[in-house]
Amino acid sequence: MMKPKTILHPELAQALAELGHTDVVLVTDAGFPIPRDARRIDLALYQDVPTVYQILRVLRQHMFAEEVHFAPEVKTHNPDLYSEIQDIYKGSGAKFIPAIHEELIEEWAPKAKVVVRSGSFEPWANFAIIASTDPFAWFTSETVTTLPAYIERREAMSKGVVPDFDM
């Protein structure tokens, strides 16, 4: 049975269901060098089908993120992409963390629990998303001390904060 507003790709739905706190989801453009042993979900069909934007918007609806790592050049060299990413993660509580292209390849790609390849031919459109828990569902007991990071994320989400690089 098909349910509305759910991910139809069975492998992607399963991968997201298996995520835990701090797991990494890497969403890439069509040309990113994906490690041979990675759990690769290849959604690329044709140039810009689907776009990285479309994939990130869907993931935003189906996972909590506490950090999004991507190339700092996006802000200065591809402002339309940067604006789109800010819009996608507005009110998510996620922080933007700069990561040069080589860092995404050498550090984040091997750590990724899943790599989702888009059809985007968009410069610097590679994103390492660090999964989080729902900050409103944890630390709900009055006898438990809430961690400062959860208080900060709750506030950012409640206020609809637009993330920006702290450069």
mmCIF file of C-alpha atoms in Angstrom:
data_model
loop_
_atom_site.group_PDB
_atom_site.id
_atom_site.type_symbol
_atom_site.label_atom_id
_atom_site.label_comp_id
_atom_site.label_asym_id
_atom_site.label_seq_id
_atom_site.Cartn_x
_atom_site.Cartn_y
_atom_site.Cartn_z
ATOM 1 C CA MET A 1 0.000 0.000 0.000
ATOM 2 C CA MET A 2 1.335 3.459 -0.850
ATOM 3 C CA LYS A 3 1.068 6.008 1.936
ATOM 4 C CA PRO A 4 1.055 9.711 1.059
ATOM 5 C CA LYS A 5 3.977 11.873 2.178
ATOM 6 C CA THR A 6 6.283 8.885 2.696
ATOM 7 C CA ILE A 7 9.504 7.944 0.971
ATOM 8 C CA LEU A 8 8.645 5.496 -1.806
ATOM 9 C CA HIS A 9 12.201 4.272 -2.436
ATOM 10 C CA PRO A 10 12.362 1.182 -0.173
ATOM 11 C CA GLU A 11 16.134 1.181 0.369
ATOM 12 C CA LEU A 12 16.205 4.896 1.248
ATOM 13 C CA ALA A 13 13.253 4.508 3.628
ATOM 14 C CA GLN A 14 15.022 1.605 5.331
ATOM 15 C CA ALA A 15 18.325 3.487 5.571
ATOM 16 C CA LEU A 16 16.631 6.457 7.248
ATOM 17 C CA ALA A 17 14.761 4.176 9.654
ATOM 18 C CA GLU A 18 18.073 2.667 10.733
ATOM 19 C CA LEU A 19 19.746 6.005 11.533
ATOM 20 C CA GLY A 20 20.925 6.754 15.031
ATOM 21 C CA HIS A 21 22.221 9.887 16.691
ATOM 22 C CA THR A 22 25.422 11.152 14.945
ATOM 23 C CA ASP A 23 25.093 8.821 11.956
ATOM 24 C CA VAL A 24 26.101 10.494 8.701
ATOM 25 C CA VAL A 25 24.006 10.763 5.542
ATOM 26 C CA LEU A 26 25.975 12.060 2.577
ATOM 27 C CA VAL A 27 23.947 13.602 -0.251
ATOM 28 C CA THR A 28 26.005 14.212 -3.364
ATOM 29 C CA ASP A 29 25.921 15.691 -6.805
ATOM 30 C CA ALA A 30 26.222 13.350 -9.793
ATOM 31 C CA GLY A 31 30.016 13.508 -9.935
ATOM 32 C CA PHE A 32 31.033 12.810 -6.329
ATOM 33 C CA PRO A 33 33.523 9.916 -5.960
ATOM 34 C CA ILE A 34 31.534 7.513 -3.781
ATOM 35 C CA PRO A 35 33.658 4.919 -1.942
ATOM 36 C CA ARG A 36 33.386 1.406 -3.368
ATOM 37 C CA ASP A 37 32.203 -0.116 -0.067
ATOM 38 C CA ALA A 38 29.656 2.617 0.760
ATOM 39 C CA ARG A 39 25.962 1.904 1.144
ATOM 40 C CA ARG A 40 25.071 3.748 -2.034
ATOM 41 C CA ILE A 41 21.536 4.737 -2.933
ATOM 42 C CA ASP A 42 21.752 6.026 -6.461
ATOM 43 C CA LEU A 43 18.751 8.165 -7.343
ATOM 44 C CA ALA A 44 20.430 9.813 -10.365
ATOM 45 C CA LEU A 45 18.369 9.283 -13.497
ATOM 46 C CA TYR A 46 19.399 12.109 -15.804
ATOM 47 C CA GLN A 47 21.133 15.497 -15.566
ATOM 48 C CA ASP A 48 19.452 17.315 -12.642
ATOM 49 C CA VAL A 49 16.908 14.524 -12.122
ATOM 50 C CA PRO A 50 16.466 14.473 -9.219
ATOM 51 C CA THR A 51 18.242 17.566 -7.936
ATOM 52 C CA VAL A 52 20.135 17.664 -4.698
ATOM 53 C CA TYR A 53 17.589 20.261 -3.522
ATOM 54 C CA GLN A 54 14.721 17.837 -4.003
ATOM 55 C CA ILE A 55 16.512 15.117 -2.084
ATOM 56 C CA LEU A 56 17.490 17.435 0.785
ATOM 57 C CA ARG A 57 13.900 18.736 1.081
ATOM 58 C CA VAL A 58 12.560 15.201 1.413
ATOM 59 C CA LEU A 59 15.255 14.188 3.902
ATOM 60 C CA ARG A 60 14.542 17.319 5.944
ATOM 61 C CA GLN A 61 10.975 16.077 6.406
ATOM 62 C CA HIS A 62 12.075 12.600 7.474
ATOM 63 C CA MET A 63 15.137 13.079 9.687
ATOM 64 C CA PHE A 64 16.431 15.399 12.380
ATOM 65 C CA ALA A 65 19.814 16.961 11.642
ATOM 66 C CA GLU A 66 22.138 18.673 14.065
ATOM 67 C CA GLU A 67 24.888 19.618 11.591
ATOM 68 C CA VAL A 68 25.209 20.014 7.837
ATOM 69 C CA HIS A 69 28.790 20.019 6.519
ATOM 70 C CA PHE A 70 29.481 21.413 3.068
ATOM 71 C CA ALA A 71 32.002 23.443 1.069
ATOM 72 C CA PRO A 72 32.438 27.030 2.285
ATOM 73 C CA GLU A 73 32.631 28.102 -1.373
ATOM 74 C CA VAL A 74 28.882 27.573 -1.606
ATOM 75 C CA LYS A 75 28.255 30.822 0.274
ATOM 76 C CA THR A 76 30.591 32.945 -1.879
ATOM 77 C CA HIS A 77 30.639 31.150 -5.247
ATOM 78 C CA ASN A 78 27.111 29.701 -5.512
ATOM 79 C CA PRO A 79 24.820 32.042 -3.534
ATOM 80 C CA ASP A 80 21.631 30.597 -5.053
ATOM 81 C CA LEU A 81 22.555 27.152 -3.718
ATOM 82 C CA TYR A 82 23.436 28.644 -0.330
ATOM 83 C CA SER A 83 20.096 30.463 -0.151
ATOM 84 C CA GLU A 84 18.241 27.268 -1.059
ATOM 85 C CA ILE A 85 20.067 25.288 1.622
ATOM 86 C CA GLN A 86 19.297 27.973 4.199
ATOM 87 C CA ASP A 87 15.624 27.779 3.238
ATOM 88 C CA ILE A 88 15.596 23.977 3.517
ATOM 89 C CA TYR A 89 17.188 23.979 6.987
ATOM 90 C CA LYS A 90 15.389 27.051 8.367
ATOM 91 C CA GLY A 91 13.963 26.152 11.755
ATOM 92 C CA SER A 92 15.652 22.744 11.796
ATOM 93 C CA GLY A 93 18.066 23.579 14.605
ATOM 94 C CA ALA A 94 20.940 22.329 12.425
ATOM 95 C CA LYS A 95 24.245 24.179 12.287
ATOM 96 C CA PHE A 96 26.153 24.774 9.065
ATOM 97 C CA ILE A 97 29.773 23.636 9.312
ATOM 98 C CA PRO A 98 32.291 24.398 6.536
ATOM 99 C CA ALA A 99 33.994 21.339 5.041
ATOM 100 C CA ILE A 100 36.233 21.627 2.011
ATOM 101 C CA HIS A 101 35.643 19.203 -0.841
ATOM 102 C CA GLU A 102 38.644 17.042 0.094
ATOM 103 C CA GLU A 103 37.313 16.713 3.671
ATOM 104 C CA LEU A 104 33.972 15.500 2.340
ATOM 105 C CA ILE A 105 35.762 12.896 0.213
ATOM 106 C CA GLU A 106 38.436 11.748 2.669
ATOM 107 C CA GLU A 107 36.720 12.153 6.045
ATOM 108 C CA TRP A 108 32.955 12.184 5.667
ATOM 109 C CA ALA A 109 32.364 9.771 2.783
ATOM 110 C CA PRO A 110 34.044 6.809 4.568
ATOM 111 C CA LYS A 111 32.028 7.571 7.737
ATOM 112 C CA ALA A 112 28.686 7.848 5.956
ATOM 113 C CA LYS A 113 26.108 5.252 6.897
ATOM 114 C CA VAL A 114 24.466 5.925 3.572
ATOM 115 C CA VAL A 115 25.413 7.921 0.468
ATOM 116 C CA VAL A 116 22.565 9.281 -1.660
ATOM 117 C CA ARG A 117 23.597 10.323 -5.184
ATOM 118 C CA SER A 118 21.490 12.920 -6.960
ATOM 119 C CA GLY A 119 21.497 13.814 -10.637
ATOM 120 C CA SER A 120 22.616 17.376 -9.886
ATOM 121 C CA PHE A 121 25.278 18.987 -12.035
ATOM 122 C CA GLU A 122 25.559 21.723 -9.389
ATOM 123 C CA PRO A 123 29.004 22.945 -8.226
ATOM 124 C CA TRP A 124 29.765 22.131 -4.568
ATOM 125 C CA ALA A 125 26.426 20.326 -4.071
ATOM 126 C CA ASN A 126 27.701 17.718 -1.594
ATOM 127 C CA PHE A 127 26.381 17.620 1.970
ATOM 128 C CA ALA A 128 27.265 15.523 5.018
ATOM 129 C CA ILE A 129 24.215 15.573 7.288
ATOM 130 C CA ILE A 130 24.732 14.525 10.891
ATOM 131 C CA ALA A 131 21.609 12.827 12.199
ATOM 132 C CA SER A 132 20.133 13.880 15.490
ATOM 133 C CA THR A 133 17.368 12.896 17.804
ATOM 134 C CA ASP A 134 14.185 14.927 18.236
ATOM 135 C CA PRO A 135 15.283 17.508 20.832
ATOM 136 C CA PHE A 136 11.702 17.871 22.074
ATOM 137 C CA ALA A 137 11.274 14.129 22.682
ATOM 138 C CA TRP A 138 14.375 13.692 24.848
ATOM 139 C CA PHE A 139 15.024 15.099 28.316
ATOM 140 C CA THR A 140 11.325 15.467 29.039
ATOM 141 C CA SER A 141 11.403 14.388 32.676
ATOM 142 C CA GLU A 142 11.587 17.208 35.211
ATOM 143 C CA THR A 143 14.160 15.228 37.198
ATOM 144 C CA VAL A 144 16.611 14.952 34.276
ATOM 145 C CA THR A 145 18.985 17.794 33.430
ATOM 146 C CA THR A 146 18.607 18.849 29.815
ATOM 147 C CA LEU A 147 21.890 19.151 27.923
ATOM 148 C CA PRO A 148 22.722 22.686 26.720
ATOM 149 C CA ALA A 149 22.933 21.506 23.086
ATOM 150 C CA TYR A 150 19.310 20.316 23.269
ATOM 151 C CA ILE A 151 18.164 23.598 24.808
ATOM 152 C CA GLU A 152 19.962 25.494 22.029
ATOM 153 C CA ARG A 153 18.429 23.349 19.258
ATOM 154 C CA ARG A 154 14.947 23.616 20.749
ATOM 155 C CA GLU A 155 15.276 27.394 20.816
ATOM 156 C CA ALA A 156 16.589 27.558 17.222
ATOM 157 C CA MET A 157 13.708 25.378 16.052
ATOM 158 C CA SER A 158 11.074 27.324 17.970
ATOM 159 C CA LYS A 159 12.331 30.658 16.629
ATOM 160 C CA GLY A 160 12.734 29.395 13.035
ATOM 161 C CA VAL A 161 16.404 30.374 12.956
ATOM 162 C CA VAL A 162 18.010 30.455 9.504
ATOM 163 C CA PRO A 163 21.380 28.667 9.724
ATOM 164 C CA ASP A 164 24.524 30.404 8.504
ATOM 165 C CA PHE A 165 28.217 29.608 8.465
ATOM 166 C CA ASP A 166 30.021 30.933 11.530
ATOM 167 C CA MET A 167 33.082 31.972 9.519
#
